[in-house]
Every structure is written in structure tokens, then in C-alpha cells.
PDB file of C-alpha atoms in Angstrom:
ATOM      1  CA  MET A   1      15.651  20.848-104.713  1.00 48.00           C
ATOM      2  CA  ALA A   2      12.835  18.369-105.527  1.00 46.00           C
ATOM      3  CA  VAL A   3      11.850  15.671-103.005  1.00 46.00           C
ATOM      4  CA  GLN A   4       9.576  12.734-103.969  1.00 51.00           C
ATOM      5  CA  GLN A   5       6.745  12.112-101.467  1.00 51.00           C
ATOM      6  CA  GLN A   6       3.429  10.140-101.461  1.00 55.00           C
ATOM      7  CA  ASP A   7      -0.046  11.533-100.847  1.00 52.00           C
ATOM      8  CA  ILE A   8      -2.877   9.775 -98.889  1.00 55.00           C
ATOM      9  CA  PHE A   9      -3.799   7.702-101.968  1.00 56.00           C
ATOM     10  CA  GLY A  10      -0.272   6.367-102.347  1.00 57.00           C
ATOM     11  CA  GLU A  11       0.491   8.394-105.424  1.00 61.00           C
ATOM     12  CA  GLU A  12       3.721  10.247-105.647  1.00 58.00           C
ATOM     13  CA  PHE A  13       3.804  13.981-106.004  1.00 49.00           C
ATOM     14  CA  THR A  14       6.580  16.468-106.165  1.00 51.00           C
ATOM     15  CA  LYS A  15       7.008  18.944-103.370  1.00 47.00           C
ATOM     16  CA  THR A  16       9.239  21.882-103.976  1.00 44.00           C
ATOM     17  CA  VAL A  17      11.457  22.826-101.070  1.00 41.00           C
ATOM     18  CA  SER A  18      12.867  26.344-101.050  1.00 39.00           C
ATOM     19  CA  PRO A  19      16.577  26.508-100.364  1.00 45.00           C
ATOM     20  CA  VAL A  20      17.753  28.204 -97.214  1.00 41.00           C
ATOM     21  CA  ARG A  21      18.518  31.824 -97.956  1.00 44.00           C
ATOM     22  CA  LYS A  22      21.856  32.936 -96.677  1.00 47.00           C
ATOM     23  CA  PRO A  23      22.304  36.540 -95.628  1.00 46.00           C
ATOM     24  CA  THR A  24      23.901  38.668 -98.306  1.00 50.00           C
ATOM     25  CA  THR A  25      26.228  40.246 -95.770  1.00 48.00           C
ATOM     26  CA  VAL A  26      27.877  38.588 -92.833  1.00 49.00           C
ATOM     27  CA  ARG A  27      28.346  40.790 -89.798  1.00 45.00           C
ATOM     28  CA  ARG A  28      31.754  40.395 -88.335  1.00 53.00           C
ATOM     29  CA  SER A  29      33.256  42.078 -85.361  1.00 50.00           C
ATOM     30  CA  SER A  30      35.696  44.753 -86.398  1.00 56.00           C
ATOM     31  CA  THR A  31      39.276  43.564 -86.077  1.00 61.00           C
ATOM     32  CA  LYS A  32      42.570  45.363 -86.382  1.00 67.00           C
ATOM     33  CA  LEU A  33      45.819  43.864 -87.559  1.00 71.00           C
ATOM     34  CA  VAL A  34      48.506  44.487 -84.969  1.00 76.00           C
ATOM     35  CA  ILE A  35      51.995  44.381 -86.476  1.00 81.00           C
ATOM     36  CA  ASN A  36      54.788  43.481 -84.080  1.00 81.00           C
ATOM     37  CA  ARG A  37      57.688  45.006 -85.957  1.00 85.00           C
ATOM     38  CA  ARG A  38      60.235  43.893 -83.368  1.00 81.00           C
ATOM     39  CA  ALA A  39      59.223  40.290 -84.060  1.00 79.00           C
ATOM     40  CA  LEU A  40      59.181  40.644 -87.843  1.00 79.00           C
ATOM     41  CA  TRP A  41      62.302  42.729 -88.230  1.00 82.00           C
ATOM     42  CA  SER A  42      64.309  40.898 -85.573  1.00 73.00           C
ATOM     43  CA  CYS A  43      63.507  37.396 -86.898  1.00 58.00           C
ATOM     44  CA  ALA A  44      62.083  36.460 -83.488  1.00 44.00           C
ATOM     45  CA  GLU A  45      60.186  33.353 -84.537  1.00 42.00           C
ATOM     46  CA  PHE A  46      58.815  32.805 -81.044  1.00 37.00           C
ATOM     47  CA  LEU A  47      56.810  36.046 -81.306  1.00 39.00           C
ATOM     48  CA  PRO A  48      53.855  36.479 -83.688  1.00 40.00           C
ATOM     49  CA  GLY A  49      54.578  39.079 -86.333  1.00 44.00           C
ATOM     50  CA  ILE A  50      50.979  39.989 -87.204  1.00 44.00           C
ATOM     51  CA  THR A  51      47.933  39.214 -85.087  1.00 43.00           C
ATOM     52  CA  GLU A  52      44.262  40.196 -85.192  1.00 46.00           C
ATOM     53  CA  ALA A  53      42.999  42.293 -82.303  1.00 43.00           C
ATOM     54  CA  GLU A  54      39.315  42.931 -81.691  1.00 49.00           C
ATOM     55  CA  ASP A  55      39.811  45.543 -78.981  1.00 51.00           C
ATOM     56  CA  LYS A  56      42.469  47.611 -77.253  1.00 51.00           C
ATOM     57  CA  GLU A  57      43.215  44.899 -74.701  1.00 52.00           C
ATOM     58  CA  ASP A  58      44.062  42.414 -77.449  1.00 48.00           C
ATOM     59  CA  ALA A  59      46.225  45.032 -79.141  1.00 46.00           C
ATOM     60  CA  LEU A  60      48.166  45.673 -75.938  1.00 45.00           C
ATOM     61  CA  GLU A  61      48.589  41.954 -75.346  1.00 48.00           C
ATOM     62  CA  ALA A  62      50.007  41.533 -78.847  1.00 44.00           C
ATOM     63  CA  SER A  63      52.774  43.955 -77.877  1.00 44.00           C
ATOM     64  CA  SER A  64      52.987  43.052 -74.235  1.00 47.00           C
ATOM     65  CA  THR A  65      56.373  44.352 -73.114  1.00 47.00           C
ATOM     66  CA  THR A  66      56.964  48.046 -72.592  1.00 51.00           C
ATOM     67  CA  ALA A  67      59.969  48.104 -74.928  1.00 61.00           C
ATOM     68  CA  THR A  68      58.045  46.350 -77.703  1.00 69.00           C
ATOM     69  CA  TYR A  69      55.047  48.643 -77.331  1.00 74.00           C
ATOM     70  CA  SER A  70      57.171  51.785 -77.237  1.00 78.00           C
ATOM     71  CA  ASP A  71      59.300  50.835 -80.246  1.00 84.00           C
ATOM     72  CA  ASN A  72      56.321  49.696 -82.299  1.00 85.00           C
ATOM     73  CA  SER A  73      54.275  52.800 -81.548  1.00 85.00           C
ATOM     74  CA  THR A  74      57.225  55.052 -82.411  1.00 87.00           C
ATOM     75  CA  ILE A  75      57.790  53.316 -85.749  1.00 91.00           C
ATOM     76  CA  GLU A  76      54.059  53.508 -86.484  1.00 91.00           C
ATOM     77  CA  ARG A  77      54.076  57.259 -85.835  1.00 91.00           C
ATOM     78  CA  LEU A  78      57.171  57.587 -88.005  1.00 94.00           C
ATOM     79  CA  GLU A  79      55.555  55.698 -90.886  1.00 94.00           C
ATOM     80  CA  LYS A  80      52.470  57.907 -90.632  1.00 94.00           C
ATOM     81  CA  ALA A  81      54.569  61.081 -90.571  1.00 94.00           C
ATOM     82  CA  LEU A  82      56.463  59.951 -93.674  1.00 96.00           C
ATOM     83  CA  GLY A  83      53.252  59.019 -95.507  1.00 95.00           C
ATOM     84  CA  MET A  84      53.919  55.268 -95.497  1.00 95.00           C
ATOM     85  CA  SER A  85      51.567  52.347 -94.972  1.00 93.00           C
ATOM     86  CA  PRO A  86      52.482  48.614 -94.870  1.00 92.00           C
ATOM     87  CA  VAL A  87      51.230  46.517 -97.784  1.00 92.00           C
ATOM     88  CA  ILE A  88      49.202  43.740 -96.136  1.00 89.00           C
ATOM     89  CA  ARG A  89      47.705  40.896 -98.166  1.00 89.00           C
ATOM     90  CA  ASN A  90      46.012  37.813 -96.715  1.00 87.00           C
ATOM     91  CA  GLY A  91      47.183  38.775 -93.259  1.00 83.00           C
ATOM     92  CA  GLU A  92      50.849  38.956 -94.259  1.00 85.00           C
ATOM     93  CA  TRP A  93      53.152  41.910 -94.822  1.00 88.00           C
ATOM     94  CA  GLU A  94      54.376  41.605 -98.392  1.00 90.00           C
ATOM     95  CA  THR A  95      58.091  41.715 -99.096  1.00 87.00           C
ATOM     96  CA  ASN A  96      60.343  42.220-102.077  1.00 87.00           C
ATOM     97  CA  ALA A  97      64.080  42.202-102.735  1.00 85.00           C
ATOM     98  CA  LEU A  98      64.481  45.409-100.694  1.00 82.00           C
ATOM     99  CA  GLY A  99      62.510  44.213 -97.658  1.00 85.00           C
ATOM    100  CA  PHE A 100      58.996  44.850 -96.394  1.00 89.00           C
ATOM    101  CA  LYS A 101      56.797  46.698 -98.895  1.00 92.00           C
ATOM    102  CA  TYR A 102      55.096  50.012 -98.256  1.00 94.00           C
ATOM    103  CA  LYS A 103      52.602  52.108-100.171  1.00 94.00           C
ATOM    104  CA  LEU A 104      52.523  55.882-100.083  1.00 95.00           C
ATOM    105  CA  LYS A 105      49.533  57.779 -98.746  1.00 92.00           C
ATOM    106  CA  GLY A 106      48.928  61.442 -98.149  1.00 89.00           C
ATOM    107  CA  ASN A 107      50.630  64.431 -99.694  1.00 93.00           C
ATOM    108  CA  PRO A 108      54.183  64.374-101.074  1.00 94.00           C
ATOM    109  CA  PHE A 109      56.938  66.387 -99.423  1.00 95.00           C
ATOM    110  CA  LYS A 110      57.176  69.805-101.032  1.00 93.00           C
ATOM    111  CA  GLY A 111      59.800  72.454-100.403  1.00 91.00           C
ATOM    112  CA  ASP A 112      62.481  74.636-101.922  1.00 90.00           C
ATOM    113  CA  ARG A 113      64.694  71.703-102.902  1.00 92.00           C
ATOM    114  CA  CYS A 114      64.174  68.568-104.962  1.00 93.00           C
ATOM    115  CA  LEU A 115      65.568  65.068-104.640  1.00 93.00           C
ATOM    116  CA  GLY A 116      66.889  65.041-108.199  1.00 91.00           C
ATOM    117  CA  VAL A 117      66.439  63.014-111.336  1.00 91.00           C
ATOM    118  CA  LYS A 118      66.326  59.269-110.826  1.00 88.00           C
ATOM    119  CA  GLY A 119      69.740  57.681-111.193  1.00 87.00           C
ATOM    120  CA  SER A 120      71.570  61.005-111.087  1.00 91.00           C
ATOM    121  CA  LEU A 121      74.508  61.842-108.845  1.00 94.00           C
ATOM    122  CA  VAL A 122      72.490  64.683-107.287  1.00 93.00           C
ATOM    123  CA  GLN A 123      69.817  62.238-106.144  1.00 93.00           C
ATOM    124  CA  ASP A 124      72.359  59.865-104.621  1.00 94.00           C
ATOM    125  CA  LEU A 125      74.129  62.703-102.809  1.00 95.00           C
ATOM    126  CA  ASN A 126      70.863  64.108-101.439  1.00 95.00           C
ATOM    127  CA  ARG A 127      69.854  60.697-100.090  1.00 95.00           C
ATOM    128  CA  THR A 128      73.251  60.194 -98.484  1.00 95.00           C
ATOM    129  CA  LEU A 129      73.200  63.675 -96.946  1.00 96.00           C
ATOM    130  CA  VAL A 130      69.702  63.209 -95.501  1.00 96.00           C
ATOM    131  CA  LEU A 131      70.507  59.785 -94.022  1.00 96.00           C
ATOM    132  CA  THR A 132      73.790  61.020 -92.546  1.00 96.00           C
ATOM    133  CA  SER A 133      72.118  64.084 -91.013  1.00 95.00           C
ATOM    134  CA  ALA A 134      69.311  61.961 -89.560  1.00 95.00           C
ATOM    135  CA  ARG A 135      71.730  59.438 -88.057  1.00 94.00           C
ATOM    136  CA  ASN A 136      73.984  62.112 -86.545  1.00 94.00           C
ATOM    137  CA  GLN A 137      71.072  63.942 -84.914  1.00 92.00           C
ATOM    138  CA  ILE A 138      69.267  60.998 -83.336  1.00 91.00           C
ATOM    139  CA  GLU A 139      72.282  58.918 -82.283  1.00 87.00           C
ATOM    140  CA  GLY A 140      73.312  61.677 -79.900  1.00 84.00           C
ATOM    141  CA  VAL A 141      70.012  61.682 -77.992  1.00 84.00           C
ATOM    142  CA  PHE A 142      69.703  57.915 -77.415  1.00 84.00           C
ATOM    143  CA  ASN A 143      71.529  55.972 -74.735  1.00 83.00           C
ATOM    144  CA  ASP A 144      72.428  53.262 -77.240  1.00 86.00           C
ATOM    145  CA  PRO A 145      73.154  54.602 -80.759  1.00 87.00           C
ATOM    146  CA  CYS A 146      72.923  51.039 -82.102  1.00 88.00           C
ATOM    147  CA  SER A 147      69.580  50.234 -80.476  1.00 87.00           C
ATOM    148  CA  TRP A 148      66.781  48.537 -82.404  1.00 88.00           C
ATOM    149  CA  LEU A 149      64.767  51.746 -82.642  1.00 88.00           C
ATOM    150  CA  VAL A 150      67.637  53.874 -83.945  1.00 90.00           C
ATOM    151  CA  VAL A 151      68.729  51.339 -86.566  1.00 90.00           C
ATOM    152  CA  ASN A 152      65.230  50.591 -87.845  1.00 91.00           C
ATOM    153  CA  SER A 153      64.033  54.186 -87.870  1.00 93.00           C
ATOM    154  CA  ILE A 154      66.917  55.000 -90.218  1.00 94.00           C
ATOM    155  CA  ALA A 155      65.919  51.979 -92.327  1.00 93.00           C
ATOM    156  CA  VAL A 156      62.348  53.302 -92.601  1.00 94.00           C
ATOM    157  CA  LEU A 157      63.646  56.718 -93.655  1.00 96.00           C
ATOM    158  CA  SER A 158      65.898  55.069 -96.252  1.00 94.00           C
ATOM    159  CA  THR A 159      62.905  53.191 -97.663  1.00 94.00           C
ATOM    160  CA  ARG A 160      60.906  56.414 -97.915  1.00 95.00           C
ATOM    161  CA  LEU A 161      63.748  58.123 -99.754  1.00 95.00           C
ATOM    162  CA  ARG A 162      63.866  55.256-102.269  1.00 93.00           C
ATOM    163  CA  MET A 163      60.135  55.726-102.884  1.00 94.00           C
ATOM    164  CA  MET A 164      60.429  59.496-103.212  1.00 95.00           C
ATOM    165  CA  ALA A 165      59.497  61.240-106.453  1.00 94.00           C
ATOM    166  CA  ASP A 166      62.113  63.318-108.230  1.00 94.00           C
ATOM    167  CA  ASN A 167      60.387  66.621-107.399  1.00 93.00           C
ATOM    168  CA  GLU A 168      59.901  65.920-103.681  1.00 95.00           C
ATOM    169  CA  ASP A 169      61.986  67.709-101.068  1.00 96.00           C
ATOM    170  CA  PRO A 170      64.099  65.169 -99.135  1.00 95.00           C
ATOM    171  CA  PHE A 171      64.924  67.727 -96.446  1.00 96.00           C
ATOM    172  CA  ALA A 172      61.231  68.273 -95.727  1.00 96.00           C
ATOM    173  CA  CYS A 173      61.076  64.512 -95.256  1.00 96.00           C
ATOM    174  CA  LEU A 174      64.045  64.743 -92.900  1.00 96.00           C
ATOM    175  CA  GLN A 175      62.250  67.388 -90.832  1.00 95.00           C
ATOM    176  CA  ALA A 176      59.193  65.130 -90.470  1.00 95.00           C
ATOM    177  CA  PHE A 177      61.500  62.287 -89.409  1.00 96.00           C
ATOM    178  CA  LEU A 178      63.210  64.391 -86.733  1.00 94.00           C
ATOM    179  CA  GLU A 179      59.912  65.682 -85.337  1.00 91.00           C
ATOM    180  CA  VAL A 180      59.000  62.105 -84.446  1.00 91.00           C
ATOM    181  CA  MET A 181      62.382  60.809 -83.321  1.00 90.00           C
ATOM    182  CA  LEU A 182      63.356  63.869 -81.259  1.00 86.00           C
ATOM    183  CA  GLN A 183      60.016  64.238 -79.476  1.00 79.00           C
ATOM    184  CA  GLN A 184      60.019  64.606 -75.712  1.00 62.00           C
ATOM    185  CA  ASP A 185      57.158  62.234 -74.834  1.00 58.00           C
ATOM    186  CA  PHE A 186      58.975  58.895 -75.100  1.00 58.00           C
ATOM    187  CA  ILE A 187      57.544  56.365 -72.638  1.00 56.00           C
ATOM    188  CA  ASP A 188      60.718  54.333 -72.164  1.00 57.00           C
ATOM    189  CA  ASN A 189      64.267  55.072 -71.049  1.00 58.00           C
ATOM    190  CA  SER A 190      65.992  54.599 -74.391  1.00 64.00           C
ATOM    191  CA  ARG A 191      66.223  58.373 -74.774  1.00 63.00           C
ATOM    192  CA  LYS A 192      68.629  60.606 -72.894  1.00 63.00           C
ATOM    193  CA  GLY A 193      67.161  63.379 -70.786  1.00 55.00           C
ATOM    194  CA  GLU A 194      63.547  63.547 -69.663  1.00 55.00           C
ATOM    195  CA  THR A 195      61.052  60.855 -70.671  1.00 55.00           C
ATOM    196  CA  ILE A 196      57.547  60.089 -69.502  1.00 56.00           C
ATOM    197  CA  ARG A 197      58.822  57.062 -67.607  1.00 55.00           C
ATOM    198  CA  ASN A 198      61.565  59.085 -65.888  1.00 58.00           C
ATOM    199  CA  ILE A 199      59.119  61.789 -64.834  1.00 61.00           C
ATOM    200  CA  ALA A 200      56.508  59.266 -63.646  1.00 64.00           C
ATOM    201  CA  LYS A 201      59.120  57.306 -61.699  1.00 65.00           C
ATOM    202  CA  ARG A 202      60.452  60.453 -60.028  1.00 65.00           C
ATOM    203  CA  ASP A 203      56.938  61.555 -59.050  1.00 69.00           C
ATOM    204  CA  ARG A 204      56.134  58.078 -57.718  1.00 73.00           C
ATOM    205  CA  MET A 205      59.309  57.958 -55.613  1.00 77.00           C
ATOM    206  CA  ARG A 206      58.524  61.420 -54.232  1.00 78.00           C
ATOM    207  CA  GLU A 207      55.096  60.174 -53.149  1.00 80.00           C
ATOM    208  CA  VAL A 208      56.629  57.047 -51.577  1.00 80.00           C
ATOM    209  CA  ARG A 209      59.121  59.101 -49.566  1.00 82.00           C
ATOM    210  CA  ALA A 210      56.390  61.464 -48.393  1.00 81.00           C
ATOM    211  CA  GLU A 211      54.247  58.511 -47.296  1.00 82.00           C
ATOM    212  CA  ARG A 212      57.156  56.976 -45.369  1.00 83.00           C
ATOM    213  CA  ARG A 213      57.831  60.249 -43.560  1.00 82.00           C
ATOM    214  CA  SER A 214      54.173  60.491 -42.646  1.00 82.00           C
ATOM    215  CA  GLN A 215      54.178  56.935 -41.259  1.00 82.00           C
ATOM    216  CA  LYS A 216      57.297  57.617 -39.170  1.00 81.00           C
ATOM    217  CA  GLU A 217      55.746  60.763 -37.734  1.00 80.00           C
ATOM    218  CA  GLN A 218      52.577  58.864 -36.796  1.00 81.00           C
ATOM    219  CA  ILE A 219      54.593  56.093 -35.069  1.00 80.00           C
ATOM    220  CA  ALA A 220      56.752  58.575 -33.131  1.00 73.00           C
ATOM    221  CA  GLY A 221      53.701  60.519 -31.953  1.00 64.00           C
ATOM    222  CA  PRO A 222      53.759  64.060 -30.556  1.00 59.00           C
ATOM    223  CA  SER A 223      56.897  65.124 -28.736  1.00 54.00           C
ATOM    224  CA  ASP A 224      56.810  65.041 -24.942  1.00 50.00           C
ATOM    225  CA  LEU A 225      56.249  68.371 -23.331  1.00 48.00           C
ATOM    226  CA  ASP A 226      58.346  69.441 -20.344  1.00 51.00           C
ATOM    227  CA  VAL A 227      56.241  69.809 -17.211  1.00 50.00           C
ATOM    228  CA  ASP A 228      57.453  72.389 -14.607  1.00 50.00           C
TER     229      ASP A 228
END
């Protein structure tokens, strides 16, 4: 940019001003997109579906309730086990006529059986058999067979089966699905039997009872001894 100025004799001369050099790279703090699937898939408009989190505290705040955190983390593990990753563009999860879009990552499911040729009766029957087997096995271990987690985990499996190549083994995919959904380390009480929350609560109540007994013993003091 040229700027006209005058020297000491009143004559104008041109002084060249160098433009401000901007850094070629802008350092930004690393952020992670936290997807609240319960908000997106339940049409809960009062909850943000996707938020940016700069650290773990922000990520936990984005999924504040225990149920939301547990369900989201389980679905995330399921997606990873099935080789699925959400398609995010401009901070939004892309959708199509079938719902939220995924892309495949990792190795395909290989085994002794194949899904079948696209559009064939064998392929349709294999998909139906896998979905029915998955539903029958997980509905029996949850307190509510129609809970959000049960319904949407089956939906994720159905999406993966639609994306499956003809030579992939759908029953290997089913095994990966069951390993996540039948795991024993659930942190909430949606599962029947032992969960992390049940065990932690039982241990905490045992400690509370022991502390109360100790307090009662201290208040009562030592028993009086008979003096002859």
C-alpha cells in the first residue's frame, strides 16, 4: 500500500508500507465434537445434539446425566466395534433418507458365511435372522426391553447390515454386537444382574452400616464390669 507524505522541503514522496504478515498457521486449542445421541435421536430440541468440548470436563458436561452418558458411551463403543463412524460436516451429523449417515472404517467382517448377493432372498433372510437373534438375546438381559438403548442399538446394527458388503459375514458382525451389549461393566441399572452401579452402591451401603455400628459402639462405651 502506497501512502503520500511530504519531506522537509514540502515535496511529496512515496513511502512504501509493508503489509502486516499474518501467520500461515493459526494455533487453535484442540477440540472434540461431543455427540449427544439421546438428544439427536430422541428429537429433544432442548438438548444440544453436537457440541465442541476442549477437555474432559466439557465432554462430561455435554452429557451431564448418568443415563445420557451411559447410553451415549455404549452406542459409541458399539459403533466402534461395528466399524462405523458418524459423517460430520460443518459441525452437523449428515442425514439421508435412511437416517443419520455413517462411514465404514477398519476391517470388514470375515467368517465362514457371507451376507449374500445384493437384492437376493438370501441376503434379506440373513439380515432378518441376525436382527432377530440380536433382539432376542439383549431384550432378555435388560429391565426394559423397549428402552432407548435397546431400540437404538438394534437400529445401529440394522444400519451396519445395510452397509455390509456381499462377502462379509453378518454373524461375525452379530458376535461383535453382542460382545458390547452383553458386557458386564454397565455403569447404570438398565441391565439385569450385576452392574458397576449396583456393586458400588452395595459396597457403599456396607461401609455406611459399618460406620453406624462403630458410632453406636463408641456412644455406648465399654460395658460395666461387676464389682464383687
